Amino acid sequence: MGLSALMQKIRQAPPVARAAVLFVSLTAILTALLVWDFPPRQYALQAGEVSRVRISAPRSLTYNSASRTREAQDKAAAAITDVYDAPDPQIGRQQLTRAQSVLNYLDSLRHDPYLTFADKQRQIGDLPELSLSNAVLSQTLATDDARWALIARESLGALEQVMRSEVRPEQVGDARASLRRFVSRELNTDETVLVSELARGFVVANSLPNPERTTALRDQARRAVPPVSITIRQDETVLREGEVITTGTIEALEQLGLLQTRGGLREIAGQGLLAGLLSAVLAFYFMTQPPDIWGQWRRISLILALSTALVFAAKLMVPGGAAQAYLLPMPAMAMTLALFMGAPSAVAVMMCLSLIIGQLAGDARALETIAYVIAGSVMGAVSVNRIERLNAFAGAGLVITITNWAVMAAFIGPNPPTEGLQIALLVGAGLLNSILSVSLALAGYSLAGHYLDITTPVQLMDLSRPTHPLLRKLLLQAPGTYHHTLLISNMAERAAELIGADPLLARVAAYYHDIGKTVQPYFFIENQIDRDNPHDELNDPVESARIVISHVPDGIALARKHRLPRPIVDVIAQHHGTMLAAYFYHRARMQSPNGEVNESLFRYPGPRPQTREAAIVMLADGSEATVRALRPATAEELDEILQKIFRERLAAGELDDSNLRLRDLGHIRQAFHEILQGQFHPRITYPSDSREPLPEPPRGIWLESRNVPAREE
């Protein structure tokens, strides 16, 4: 398969194939741009390392420090001491009961004559509450019953006094040491020590910590700490050489965009998923649009090229701060797409790409950045949607400027800047963004139209001027054809407006559809004013048909010589489709002995109309010529003629490739009827002052290629 055949096959790909190409290409481009770490970060640092470089802040920045806030919260929480429950009297009663049992047990051991001292020492050692030395144990066993009763009573009394007060776990030692203060003075020193030793093991904590209340109070203290705001001024030293890197330093570098990012498969997958979702939305949207909006591969190339340039610029500008993000010329892309594909398509692309821009801005500025780029882009696209003069870009720039300022004002908040320099920077950023966007849109408008062979409204307006060399040539050498094209252009423009086609393209294409007739103008009836018909001298239907049909390739050659846009050249080639030069075909059959002729000699080379505008010009051309020949006297006759022309073109298959619907044909016929009725309305013949008879009307009207027989007047 040759290259030309391959390109033709690509151009004829169905909408699904074009949508798939857009989806795959845009997903790959956006994923690569999002994952690609540019501009490269200068510092790959980790907390705890010793810095080998000195880093200064490239710009001023104020941010809420998560690490500093966390430190302040930890400090506030640490200031909250443990919360304890109130003393539990049940614990005191339990300990007194236990102490009474142990003292009774000791008293029984004291009076047991069968146990040796060692046996008594061993059994008393098994009691967990008692830890008596040999001297204290000997004193306990040797004390008489009266003094022992007093010692036991004082032990229980001292224990009861201590357990009535609050005793926390960390206060148990102090509480045990305080037992001696509650011993009666009736006891001597040794007996007081014995009381303390007997009761101390039963002193336990009766006020326990409450972890739930403590945690709640500490959490409340954390929440009460406001975020710690850190301000870094431009050129301030963030990290010194030889300094240990802290988490706060890492945070500051990250906020300034100076910390190297390290992506992995998870990041690539996430960025690819985002790019794929947005690309799928755009591909589905464009797949549902008419082919004349995006059906050409060069329009897909334009979307891919502009998206690549925009995301690349956003990665350079948006992470640098709000000031740089305000300068991102996103409206330039919106205006360029709107000029070539219409405002709805431009807005759809901008809506998807704005989410990419918002992600690059970070969580803190995402909403503001998205609102800023969407508002300016939408207003820019709408402002130039149907632009026909270059000076209209100035109005678009003014609209974008006002929109930028409005979005800035909406996100300034309750504390607007008071310094004149800050206000001037914001105002200047919004103005500079619009100037830059309009300038880039103008440049892209010209470059895309030239290199991508995309016809622009400004090009069409320039071609519509009567001073264009081809139109001047048509006026001077084929005046009848020139006036014929003027009427055709009005019909085509009106019909295109009614069905939603491009009215400007239809009108300008009609101007040039018959420029090939300037090569041999007098072989066409509309230029034969007061002249003999040269076809009568030829008397050769084949040669006459060749001359008439040649105005199509002659027109294509002239159009290419003067570098007319491709859509105009296509209309020239398609405005007769593959129809027959019917008059000469029937004439040749009449001259043939057996009535058979080679039909291909009388058929236009085509192709059939491939766009709605080309089909409209074909129908307008045939309708105007037929009505001019038959001159209907009533509106009903005019409508009957138009219906006949439309039926013939439809039955012959000439409209099969034009994307016209039956409903569109009704609107087109209505537009033609309105204009032709005003052009060919019946006129009365005014009487002459002289007595000479009125001149006879022409005996016949010849049609060069219409499928309508000549009629005698």
XYZ file of C-alpha atoms in Angstrom:
713
model
C 0.000 0.000 0.000
C 1.432 3.359 -1.068
C 1.734 6.366 1.201
C -1.050 8.258 -0.553
C -3.393 5.267 -0.268
C -2.541 4.904 3.407
C -3.254 8.574 4.099
C -6.539 8.305 2.219
C -7.498 5.287 4.312
C -6.630 7.178 7.497
C -8.697 10.162 6.415
C -11.670 7.882 5.794
C -11.438 6.235 9.237
C -14.740 6.125 11.166
C -15.353 8.405 14.153
C -14.610 5.581 16.604
C -11.128 5.141 15.123
C -10.430 8.862 15.318
C -11.678 8.931 18.902
C -9.420 5.988 19.755
C -6.403 7.767 18.286
C -7.223 10.893 20.289
C -7.701 8.879 23.489
C -4.477 6.866 23.200
C -2.327 9.794 22.070
C -3.624 12.284 24.624
C -3.388 9.745 27.463
C 0.225 8.964 26.602
C 1.177 12.630 26.285
C -0.491 13.764 29.519
C 0.861 10.815 31.503
C 4.405 11.449 30.273
C 4.189 15.139 31.102
C 2.738 14.544 34.570
C 5.269 11.861 35.503
C 8.276 13.553 33.915
C 10.081 15.435 36.670
C 10.855 18.782 35.126
C 12.228 21.219 35.808
C 14.593 18.934 37.725
C 14.643 19.504 41.492
C 18.020 20.553 42.773
C 17.886 18.930 46.197
C 17.324 15.323 47.213
C 17.416 15.546 51.011
C 16.159 13.583 53.989
C 15.634 14.497 57.613
C 18.591 13.585 59.857
C 21.221 14.081 57.146
C 23.897 16.744 57.273
C 23.432 19.313 54.545
C 26.216 19.806 52.040
C 24.594 22.802 50.376
C 23.245 26.182 51.312
C 19.661 26.796 50.152
C 17.918 30.163 49.956
C 14.230 30.790 49.306
C 13.593 31.736 45.659
C 10.430 33.619 46.645
C 8.471 34.794 49.653
C 6.087 32.242 51.100
C 3.683 31.957 54.021
C 2.330 28.531 54.889
C 0.885 26.587 57.802
C 3.613 24.308 59.095
C 2.372 20.834 59.866
C 5.516 19.899 61.808
C 5.549 23.073 63.917
C 1.832 22.740 64.563
C 2.334 19.137 65.601
C 5.115 20.140 68.023
C 2.894 22.821 69.574
C 0.059 20.317 69.916
C 2.333 17.752 71.581
C 3.546 20.399 74.029
C -0.020 21.420 74.879
C -1.034 17.788 75.370
C 1.986 17.066 77.566
C 0.983 19.947 79.831
C -2.191 18.040 80.717
C -1.438 15.766 83.743
C -3.067 12.413 84.217
C -6.636 12.579 85.445
C -7.453 10.348 88.494
C -10.744 9.057 89.749
C -11.914 9.982 93.253
C -10.685 7.743 96.155
C -12.613 4.493 96.304
C -13.707 3.772 99.947
C -14.377 0.172 99.044
C -10.657 -0.366 98.563
C -9.985 0.972 102.107
C -12.576 -1.327 103.609
C -11.157 -4.321 101.746
C -7.659 -3.567 103.000
C -8.853 -3.163 106.605
C -10.659 -6.482 106.455
C -7.573 -8.141 105.059
C -5.346 -6.539 107.685
C -7.668 -7.746 110.472
C -7.464 -11.299 109.120
C -3.684 -11.210 108.892
C -3.338 -9.819 112.434
C -5.627 -12.533 113.772
C -3.527 -15.098 111.979
C -0.386 -13.643 113.521
C -1.986 -13.782 116.951
C -2.782 -17.472 116.469
C 0.803 -18.151 115.447
C 2.030 -16.326 118.530
C 0.101 -18.727 120.796
C 0.837 -21.974 118.916
C 3.205 -23.958 121.144
C 3.920 -26.654 118.631
C 5.567 -24.439 115.995
C 9.188 -23.521 116.154
C 10.431 -20.019 115.423
C 11.577 -21.166 112.005
C 8.133 -22.597 111.222
C 6.472 -19.383 112.298
C 8.964 -17.342 110.276
C 8.249 -19.458 107.178
C 4.463 -19.191 107.472
C 4.558 -15.432 108.070
C 6.855 -15.042 105.028
C 4.169 -16.626 102.860
C 1.891 -13.658 103.543
C 2.288 -11.193 100.572
C 1.423 -8.102 102.639
C 4.136 -8.705 105.272
C 7.863 -8.419 104.865
C 9.157 -8.534 108.467
C 12.786 -8.687 109.482
C 13.918 -11.225 112.095
C 14.112 -8.502 114.744
C 10.580 -7.287 114.062
C 9.326 -10.860 113.871
C 10.946 -11.682 117.202
C 9.371 -8.582 118.731
C 5.982 -9.582 117.345
C 6.188 -13.061 118.837
C 7.608 -11.870 122.151
C 5.060 -9.113 122.859
C 2.610 -9.863 125.613
C -1.071 -10.098 124.861
C -2.011 -6.693 126.260
C 0.585 -4.816 124.299
C -0.158 -6.951 121.202
C -3.816 -6.005 121.349
C -2.824 -2.358 121.563
C -0.366 -2.756 118.658
C -2.977 -4.536 116.518
C -5.587 -1.862 117.261
C -3.134 0.956 116.424
C -2.105 -0.810 113.203
C -5.689 -0.966 112.022
C -6.318 2.629 113.110
C -3.266 4.010 111.316
C -4.176 2.014 108.193
C -7.722 3.367 108.280
C -6.507 6.978 108.592
C -4.126 6.641 105.664
C -6.658 4.918 103.383
C -9.231 7.665 104.025
C -7.032 10.129 102.177
C -6.340 10.065 98.406
C -3.544 7.671 97.570
C -2.408 7.565 93.932
C -0.146 4.818 92.643
C 2.888 7.077 92.694
C 2.013 8.218 96.247
C 1.902 4.763 97.883
C 5.455 5.070 99.241
C 4.772 8.437 100.854
C 1.494 7.142 102.293
C 3.262 4.168 103.904
C 5.895 6.459 105.370
C 3.142 8.578 106.927
C 1.750 5.687 109.007
C 3.825 6.635 112.045
C 2.056 10.002 112.260
C -1.195 8.207 113.111
C 0.235 5.935 115.887
C -0.775 6.752 119.457
C 1.786 8.120 121.854
C 1.022 5.283 124.230
C 3.393 3.140 122.191
C 7.117 3.351 122.501
C 9.477 3.733 119.573
C 9.930 0.039 118.952
C 6.203 -0.561 119.085
C 5.576 2.373 116.717
C 7.997 0.827 114.217
C 6.218 -2.511 114.621
C 2.857 -0.872 113.880
C 4.312 0.754 110.741
C 5.798 -2.532 109.544
C 2.580 -4.448 110.134
C 0.321 -1.880 108.344
C 2.516 -0.705 105.470
C 1.873 -3.752 103.282
C -1.858 -3.031 103.322
C -1.529 0.563 102.076
C -2.442 0.544 98.354
C -3.628 3.141 95.831
C -7.286 4.007 96.188
C -7.323 6.707 93.436
C -6.544 5.225 90.007
C -5.812 7.078 86.719
C -8.646 7.516 84.156
C -7.038 7.086 80.685
C -10.240 7.947 78.774
C -10.679 11.324 80.477
C -6.979 12.031 80.239
C -6.957 11.296 76.491
C -10.043 13.439 75.931
C -8.510 16.412 77.717
C -5.253 16.053 75.820
C -7.096 15.830 72.506
C -9.037 18.924 73.445
C -5.776 20.703 74.207
C -4.381 19.646 70.823
C -7.414 20.962 68.979
C -7.188 24.254 70.775
C -3.735 24.891 69.335
C -4.037 27.101 66.188
C -1.985 26.241 63.072
C 1.522 27.580 63.285
C 2.125 29.915 60.351
C 5.646 30.177 58.964
C 6.745 33.069 56.776
C 9.807 32.726 54.605
C 11.032 35.802 52.803
C 12.693 35.798 49.446
C 16.445 35.055 49.621
C 16.141 33.974 53.269
C 18.434 31.076 54.151
C 16.367 27.951 54.582
C 19.230 25.492 55.133
C 22.883 26.128 55.892
C 25.798 23.964 54.886
C 26.805 21.549 57.644
C 23.425 21.862 59.368
C 21.443 18.802 60.395
C 18.293 18.609 58.290
C 15.093 18.620 60.335
C 11.548 17.721 59.400
C 10.709 21.435 59.493
C 13.403 22.129 56.919
C 12.119 19.345 54.690
C 8.634 20.797 54.966
C 9.830 24.290 54.033
C 11.714 22.958 50.993
C 8.642 21.011 49.917
C 6.445 24.098 50.205
C 8.946 26.076 48.136
C 9.004 23.348 45.496
C 12.714 22.690 46.023
C 12.512 19.118 47.246
C 13.138 16.402 44.750
C 10.155 14.146 44.164
C 10.538 10.437 43.790
C 7.814 8.726 41.820
C 7.159 5.050 41.512
C 4.808 2.694 39.762
C 1.968 3.808 41.991
C 2.453 7.440 40.978
C 2.697 6.521 37.300
C -0.486 4.460 37.556
C -2.327 7.268 39.325
C -1.261 9.926 36.847
C -2.046 7.602 33.951
C -5.523 6.917 35.321
C -6.246 10.633 35.626
C -4.954 11.318 32.114
C -6.915 8.377 30.737
C -10.197 9.484 32.314
C -9.894 13.026 30.966
C -8.839 11.770 27.529
C -11.783 9.370 27.454
C -14.194 12.210 28.217
C -12.787 14.295 25.354
C -12.713 11.371 22.928
C -16.339 10.490 23.680
C -17.396 14.130 23.331
C -15.742 14.566 19.952
C -17.001 11.215 18.714
C -20.549 12.567 19.069
C -19.784 15.761 17.145
C -20.329 16.239 13.390
C -17.330 15.209 11.266
C -16.910 18.734 9.891
C -16.042 19.922 13.421
C -13.250 17.478 14.183
C -13.285 14.796 11.515
C -9.957 15.887 10.014
C -6.740 14.438 11.381
C -5.080 17.845 11.380
C -7.652 19.047 13.912
C -6.765 16.122 16.175
C -3.101 17.059 15.723
C -3.955 20.607 16.759
C -5.602 19.390 19.975
C -2.610 17.205 20.824
C -0.057 19.915 20.047
C -1.817 22.619 22.038
C -2.462 20.290 24.992
C 1.203 19.314 25.085
C 2.369 22.929 24.982
C -0.115 24.024 27.645
C 0.651 21.269 30.172
C 4.385 21.767 29.615
C 4.032 25.489 30.318
C 1.849 24.759 33.347
C 4.489 22.483 34.872
C 6.967 25.323 34.566
C 4.728 28.109 35.858
C 1.966 26.819 38.139
C 4.064 25.175 40.923
C 6.070 28.412 41.190
C 3.284 30.252 43.007
C 0.076 32.162 42.428
C 1.785 35.026 40.601
C 3.246 32.734 37.948
C 0.026 30.725 37.710
C -1.867 33.951 36.933
C 0.325 34.377 33.853
C -0.423 30.934 32.370
C -1.851 31.803 28.909
C -4.539 29.117 28.918
C -7.082 31.410 27.175
C -4.751 31.393 24.153
C -5.395 27.686 23.616
C -9.114 28.155 24.181
C -9.316 30.952 21.601
C -7.248 29.005 19.061
C -9.454 25.918 19.364
C -12.600 28.041 19.255
C -11.490 29.657 16.007
C -10.892 26.313 14.323
C -13.417 24.016 16.008
C -16.011 26.233 17.682
C -16.487 27.423 21.260
C -18.217 24.236 22.612
C -15.282 22.045 21.593
C -12.790 24.529 23.031
C -14.652 24.687 26.342
C -14.762 20.874 26.567
C -10.990 20.642 26.131
C -10.357 23.446 28.619
C -12.588 21.889 31.270
C -10.588 18.660 31.185
C -7.157 20.275 31.060
C -8.043 22.634 33.929
C -8.160 19.610 36.255
C -4.575 18.831 35.278
C -3.609 22.441 36.006
C -5.363 22.303 39.379
C -3.453 19.167 40.343
C -0.162 20.868 39.525
C -1.121 23.813 41.739
C -1.444 21.648 44.849
C -4.243 21.293 47.373
C -3.947 24.819 48.759
C -4.411 26.599 45.424
C -6.235 23.974 43.359
C -9.713 25.520 43.487
C -8.482 29.046 42.837
C -6.286 27.954 39.930
C -9.042 25.874 38.322
C -11.549 28.718 38.600
C -9.046 31.208 37.198
C -8.067 29.182 34.123
C -11.621 28.004 33.359
C -13.193 31.457 33.608
C -10.609 33.141 31.383
C -10.604 30.293 28.877
C -14.383 30.103 28.542
C -14.739 33.862 28.089
C -11.914 33.877 25.558
C -13.435 31.012 23.560
C -16.887 32.597 23.510
C -15.480 36.008 22.545
C -13.801 34.732 19.361
C -16.222 31.972 18.404
C -17.480 33.776 15.278
C -14.715 36.316 14.807
C -14.441 37.796 11.322
C -12.003 40.665 11.884
C -8.612 40.691 13.546
C -9.447 43.768 15.603
C -12.044 41.658 17.421
C -9.136 40.091 19.321
C -8.818 43.372 21.225
C -12.347 42.957 22.546
C -11.565 39.374 23.543
C -8.502 40.607 25.431
C -10.601 43.119 27.343
C -13.135 40.437 28.315
C -10.356 38.117 29.523
C -8.757 40.905 31.569
C -11.992 41.753 33.367
C -12.663 38.060 34.001
C -9.186 37.533 35.442
C -9.591 40.467 37.813
C -13.020 39.249 38.913
C -11.702 35.773 39.801
C -8.753 37.277 41.679
C -11.078 39.506 43.685
C -13.337 36.560 44.515
C -10.454 34.544 46.013
C -8.643 37.343 47.845
C -10.863 36.757 50.866
C -11.637 38.993 53.820
C -8.071 40.333 54.078
C -7.281 41.968 50.744
C -3.754 43.296 50.158
C -3.281 46.837 51.312
C 0.162 47.514 49.900
C 0.135 49.305 46.596
C 2.818 47.009 45.188
C 0.804 43.846 45.869
C -2.318 45.321 44.290
C -0.302 46.450 41.270
C 1.163 42.953 40.871
C -2.292 41.331 40.866
C -3.750 43.859 38.437
C -0.704 43.587 36.204
C -0.784 39.780 36.218
C -4.400 39.704 35.034
C -3.683 42.255 32.303
C -0.458 40.593 31.178
C -2.222 37.225 30.996
C -4.795 38.597 28.552
C -2.149 40.355 26.436
C -0.022 37.223 26.288
C -3.042 35.031 25.519
C -4.290 37.260 22.699
C -0.804 37.498 21.194
C -0.312 33.737 21.270
C -3.819 33.146 19.897
C -3.092 35.470 16.989
C 0.178 33.682 16.283
C -1.418 30.253 16.613
C -4.298 31.361 14.440
C -1.953 32.274 11.616
C 0.497 29.383 11.994
C -2.139 26.677 12.420
C -4.113 27.966 9.476
C -1.016 27.995 7.261
C 0.828 24.824 8.270
C -2.148 22.639 9.196
C -4.173 23.786 6.214
C -7.113 24.767 8.413
C -9.342 27.463 6.994
C -9.976 30.395 9.303
C -12.820 32.937 9.260
C -10.350 35.735 8.672
C -9.015 33.925 5.596
C -12.547 33.543 4.308
C -13.334 37.213 4.930
C -10.222 38.185 3.007
C -11.254 35.921 0.129
C -14.736 37.449 0.063
C -13.452 40.878 -0.905
C -14.315 41.843 -4.503
C -10.734 43.019 -4.994
C -9.379 39.475 -4.919
C -7.647 38.753 -8.275
C -9.866 35.775 -9.073
C -13.088 37.632 -8.328
C -11.873 40.616 -10.358
C -11.085 38.256 -13.215
C -14.513 36.654 -12.919
C -16.222 40.059 -12.970
C -14.299 41.346 -16.008
C -14.124 38.188 -18.130
C -17.331 36.388 -17.125
C -19.743 39.027 -15.783
C -22.781 36.794 -16.156
C -21.125 34.069 -14.096
C -20.084 36.692 -11.545
C -23.652 37.818 -10.940
C -24.756 34.196 -10.904
C -22.259 33.499 -8.081
C -23.526 36.460 -6.070
C -27.005 35.010 -6.007
C -25.659 31.527 -5.279
C -23.658 32.904 -2.353
C -26.765 34.471 -0.801
C -28.683 31.234 -1.175
C -25.849 29.118 0.258
C -25.253 31.415 3.198
C -28.912 31.496 4.187
C -29.294 27.722 3.853
C -26.143 27.090 5.923
C -27.483 29.300 8.698
C -30.720 27.330 8.863
C -29.079 23.897 9.168
C -26.153 24.882 11.389
C -23.412 24.604 8.762
C -20.708 27.232 8.249
C -22.433 30.215 6.547
C -19.187 32.066 5.851
C -17.563 29.055 4.211
C -20.683 28.381 2.130
C -20.844 31.994 0.930
C -17.150 32.277 0.022
C -17.101 28.839 -1.623
C -20.036 29.943 -3.778
C -18.041 32.968 -4.919
C -15.341 30.720 -6.367
C -17.219 27.618 -7.429
C -17.351 28.662 -11.125
C -14.009 30.473 -11.522
C -13.015 27.848 -14.086
C -15.459 29.484 -16.499
C -13.029 32.409 -16.872
C -10.860 30.186 -19.084
C -13.501 30.011 -21.853
C -16.298 32.302 -20.611
C -18.343 32.593 -23.814
C -19.056 28.887 -23.937
C -21.464 29.441 -21.013
C -24.898 30.890 -21.656
C -24.886 33.499 -18.868
C -21.917 35.211 -20.557
C -23.387 35.157 -24.086
C -24.909 38.617 -24.095
C -25.597 39.742 -27.679
C -23.318 36.953 -28.946
C -23.867 33.812 -30.946
C -23.689 30.507 -29.143
C -20.253 28.976 -30.029
C -21.615 25.501 -29.384
C -23.796 25.885 -32.478
C -20.654 26.297 -34.578
C -19.001 23.259 -33.004
C -21.995 21.028 -33.612
C -20.152 18.335 -31.620
C -21.880 17.381 -28.350
C -18.821 15.503 -27.088
C -16.521 18.491 -27.553
C -19.113 20.859 -26.102
C -19.512 18.618 -23.070
C -15.731 18.463 -22.656
C -15.495 22.271 -22.677
C -18.356 22.680 -20.213
C -17.059 19.970 -17.875
C -13.525 21.383 -18.032
C -14.557 24.420 -16.010
C -14.276 22.189 -12.911
C -10.610 21.102 -13.363
C -9.791 24.583 -14.697
C -11.293 26.064 -11.535
C -9.292 23.664 -9.358
C -6.084 24.654 -11.149
C -6.802 28.378 -10.703
C -7.699 27.868 -7.041
C -4.475 26.026 -6.344
C -2.466 28.596 -8.262
C -3.864 31.350 -6.055
C -3.535 29.134 -2.935
C -7.171 29.053 -2.003
C -7.953 26.985 1.111
C -8.664 23.309 0.691
C -12.412 23.569 1.583
C -12.861 26.076 -1.275
C -11.003 23.801 -3.700
C -13.138 20.862 -2.543
C -16.363 22.772 -3.245
C -15.103 23.667 -6.737
C -14.400 19.997 -7.405
C -17.648 18.726 -5.893
C -20.290 21.281 -6.849
C -21.381 19.172 -9.862
C -20.590 15.832 -8.239
C -20.769 13.047 -10.821
C -23.764 14.427 -12.707
C -24.268 14.330 -16.461
C -23.977 17.293 -18.802
C -27.536 16.320 -19.688
C -28.196 18.680 -22.570
C -25.222 17.498 -24.615
C -25.758 13.899 -23.607
C -29.291 13.875 -24.993
C -28.155 15.820 -28.047
C -25.461 13.195 -28.719
C -27.995 10.389 -28.398
C -30.233 12.129 -30.915
C -27.336 12.376 -33.364
C -26.266 8.768 -32.851
C -27.723 6.304 -35.396
C -28.580 3.740 -32.722
C -29.112 6.234 -29.881
C -26.176 4.879 -27.855
C -23.226 7.011 -26.648
C -20.438 6.657 -24.094
C -21.984 8.137 -20.957
C -18.607 8.680 -19.247
C -17.753 11.383 -21.821
C -20.616 13.496 -20.488
C -20.216 12.916 -16.754
C -18.435 15.261 -14.340
C -15.373 13.727 -12.650
C -16.611 14.351 -9.132
C -16.285 13.492 -6.347
C -19.744 13.862 -4.913
C -20.141 16.528 -2.192
C -18.336 15.443 0.950
C -19.507 18.265 3.235
C -22.758 20.041 3.942
C -21.390 23.270 2.488
C -20.438 21.585 -0.806
C -23.873 19.964 -1.027
C -25.571 23.318 -0.398
C -23.570 24.956 -3.212
C -24.478 22.090 -5.577
C -28.185 22.441 -4.796
C -28.058 26.236 -5.005
C -26.226 26.114 -8.348
C -28.739 23.753 -9.926
C -31.767 25.460 -8.398
C -30.783 28.970 -9.494
C -29.991 27.926 -13.054
C -33.213 25.970 -13.430
C -35.373 28.738 -12.014
C -33.578 31.286 -14.211
C -34.347 29.125 -17.244
C -37.969 28.287 -16.471
C -38.965 31.555 -14.786
C -41.909 30.251 -12.734
C -44.844 32.624 -12.503
C -46.105 31.580 -9.054
C -44.677 30.507 -5.737
C -46.201 27.065 -6.231
C -44.364 26.624 -9.531
C -41.126 27.749 -7.876
C -41.538 25.261 -5.052
C -42.338 22.484 -7.535
C -39.130 23.203 -9.460
C -37.058 23.158 -6.258
C -38.602 19.888 -5.143
C -37.803 18.357 -8.523
C -34.151 19.461 -8.340
C -33.789 18.110 -4.795
C -35.433 14.783 -5.686
C -33.154 14.313 -8.679
C -29.975 14.990 -6.702
C -31.161 12.717 -3.900
C -32.191 9.902 -6.224
C -28.898 10.097 -8.112
C -27.002 9.589 -4.833
C -25.187 12.896 -5.146
C -25.969 13.782 -1.503
C -25.074 10.420 0.053
C -21.654 11.530 1.330
C -22.605 15.049 2.439
C -23.933 14.286 5.967
C -27.169 16.109 5.126
C -30.384 14.879 6.700
C -33.839 14.960 5.155
C -34.814 17.622 7.656
C -31.851 19.703 6.467
C -33.068 19.462 2.876
C -36.393 20.952 3.900
C -34.666 23.919 5.513
C -32.394 24.383 2.503
C -35.340 24.360 0.107
C -37.112 26.917 2.296
C -34.075 29.230 2.182
C -33.798 28.904 -1.601
C -37.498 29.588 -2.031
C -37.300 32.831 -0.046
C -34.370 34.219 -2.029
C -35.381 33.022 -5.501
C -38.940 34.245 -5.081
C -37.606 37.728 -4.449
C -35.158 37.503 -7.342
C -37.427 36.045 -10.041
C -40.804 37.524 -9.119
C -43.094 38.386 -12.082
C -42.622 41.841 -13.564
C -45.073 43.855 -15.677
C -44.099 45.240 -19.065
C -44.331 48.996 -19.174
C -45.800 50.485 -22.411
C -43.447 52.443 -24.657
C -44.059 56.037 -25.699
C -43.449 55.059 -29.342
C -45.844 53.068 -31.436
C -43.177 50.499 -32.270
C -44.004 46.941 -31.176
C -42.165 45.450 -28.161
C -39.176 43.258 -29.016
C -39.684 39.522 -29.190
C -38.345 37.519 -26.236
C -35.524 35.028 -26.829
C -36.610 31.917 -28.651
C -34.762 29.556 -26.365
C -32.480 29.300 -23.376
C -29.542 26.924 -23.380
C -28.305 25.228 -20.192
C -24.688 24.132 -20.126
C -24.974 21.324 -17.591
C -28.386 21.381 -15.932
C -30.586 18.366 -16.159
C -33.402 20.593 -17.446
C -34.431 20.753 -21.110
C -34.514 24.131 -22.895
C -37.974 25.500 -23.269
C -39.366 27.760 -25.921
C -40.703 31.107 -24.759
